[in-house]
Amino acid sequence: MTDSSVRVLWTMRILSAIALLAAGGIHFYLALNGVGGILGVMFILNGVAGLVLALGMLLLRGRLLQVVTVLSLLFLIATLGALVLALTVGLFGIHQTWDFTLVPQTVIIESIGIVILGITTAMVLRPQPVPGMRRHATGV
């Protein structure tokens, strides 16, 4: 990996961690400010997951980084998907409206986070060249 690609990957990892912290932070905020019951518990778990995944994004390397990156992408897809379901047909009997606290902001933050994590995942899973090996064109 070149120095510039290492810097780009670190930038994407940091942006990914920020997106995960933002999504998790929104869920913590909602759970601590009025969302109760089982949904409040799920929001606390969502906040913890966002924090743990963000830390993994910054601290892990190699195969574990690949795993945490894929899990983070799936995490944001699932949280945004759950919100979209709650806004449209309902989810587990919960029907959400666009005027509820932080709903539009959550959709925007999680959508941007999915794009960022999609790019980060592609970069992390990209095959790395083996040092000292050169690729030869095989043509006729």
XYZ file of C-alpha atoms in Angstrom:
140
model
C 0.000 0.000 0.000
C 1.271 3.457 -0.834
C 1.440 6.238 1.726
C -1.459 8.080 0.098
C -3.720 4.995 0.067
C -2.895 4.368 3.734
C -3.887 7.973 4.520
C -7.101 7.659 2.533
C -7.997 4.423 4.331
C -7.346 6.019 7.730
C -9.487 8.999 6.745
C -12.305 6.658 5.745
C -11.935 4.677 8.977
C -12.192 7.900 11.001
C -15.239 9.083 9.025
C -16.803 5.637 9.502
C -16.234 5.832 13.260
C -17.799 9.303 13.359
C -20.862 8.039 11.467
C -21.208 5.086 13.855
C -20.855 7.354 16.899
C -23.425 9.776 15.495
C -25.960 7.013 14.819
C -25.355 5.432 18.209
C -25.444 8.823 19.919
C -28.853 9.621 18.443
C -30.199 6.361 19.846
C -28.662 7.047 23.283
C -30.180 10.527 23.253
C -33.634 9.227 22.368
C -33.482 6.476 24.989
C -32.447 8.928 27.702
C -35.017 11.545 26.684
C -38.371 9.873 26.614
C -38.293 6.713 24.504
C -39.021 3.989 27.009
C -40.095 0.395 27.203
C -38.598 -2.237 24.975
C -37.840 0.359 22.294
C -35.783 2.340 24.813
C -33.820 -0.786 25.712
C -33.204 -1.501 22.033
C -32.015 2.091 21.542
C -29.530 1.712 24.414
C -28.229 -1.518 22.841
C -28.007 0.275 19.486
C -25.978 3.062 21.104
C -23.609 0.576 22.727
C -23.189 -1.273 19.424
C -22.389 1.995 17.623
C -19.733 2.826 20.227
C -18.153 -0.648 20.143
C -18.089 -0.735 16.341
C -16.582 2.777 16.178
C -13.812 1.728 18.576
C -13.195 -1.412 16.517
C -13.002 0.689 13.366
C -10.171 2.714 14.900
C -8.307 0.073 16.905
C -8.401 -3.167 14.911
C -6.252 -4.353 12.021
C -6.146 -7.182 9.525
C -8.938 -9.739 9.495
C -10.641 -8.228 12.563
C -10.824 -4.850 10.816
C -12.469 -6.554 7.851
C -15.034 -8.181 10.141
C -15.839 -4.983 12.052
C -16.134 -2.998 8.824
C -18.643 -5.418 7.315
C -20.575 -5.601 10.610
C -20.643 -1.802 10.808
C -22.047 -1.501 7.304
C -24.712 -4.110 8.058
C -25.468 -2.363 11.372
C -26.225 0.972 9.706
C -28.217 -0.690 6.932
C -30.297 -2.504 9.572
C -30.913 0.593 11.706
C -31.931 2.690 8.706
C -34.061 -0.174 7.393
C -35.817 -0.478 10.749
C -36.560 3.249 10.776
C -37.893 3.158 7.202
C -40.144 0.215 8.114
C -41.397 2.049 11.206
C -42.107 5.112 9.046
C -43.986 3.152 6.387
C -45.706 -0.093 7.407
C -44.716 -0.238 11.058
C -42.215 -2.410 12.868
C -43.212 -4.678 15.776
C -46.341 -2.586 16.229
C -44.390 0.682 16.289
C -45.404 3.337 13.790
C -43.124 6.327 13.473
C -43.780 9.763 11.973
C -41.405 12.165 10.254
C -42.052 14.860 12.867
C -40.770 12.742 15.779
C -37.529 13.859 17.437
C -34.452 13.506 15.176
C -36.122 11.315 12.541
C -35.068 13.401 9.495
C -31.563 13.864 10.915
C -31.260 10.135 11.589
C -32.229 9.273 8.017
C -29.609 11.699 6.671
C -26.814 10.643 9.060
C -27.398 6.924 8.580
C -27.655 7.281 4.782
C -24.363 9.164 4.636
C -22.870 6.609 7.035
C -23.897 3.759 4.742
C -22.132 5.411 1.803
C -18.993 6.072 3.882
C -18.971 2.537 5.271
C -19.592 1.075 1.820
C -16.458 2.794 0.552
C -14.480 1.832 3.655
C -15.604 -1.791 3.353
C -14.552 -1.907 -0.303
C -11.138 -0.485 0.605
C -10.595 -2.859 3.531
C -11.676 -5.955 1.588
C -9.687 -5.069 -1.537
C -6.999 -7.691 -2.195
C -3.553 -6.420 -1.203
C -0.569 -7.070 -3.466
C 2.061 -9.408 -2.076
C 5.331 -7.493 -1.528
C 8.011 -8.497 -4.008
C 5.595 -10.098 -6.469
C 4.999 -8.486 -9.809
C 2.047 -9.086 -12.041
C 2.879 -10.170 -15.548
C 0.566 -9.687 -18.461
C -0.207 -12.955 -20.174
C -1.204 -12.187 -23.688
C -0.721 -13.620 -27.089
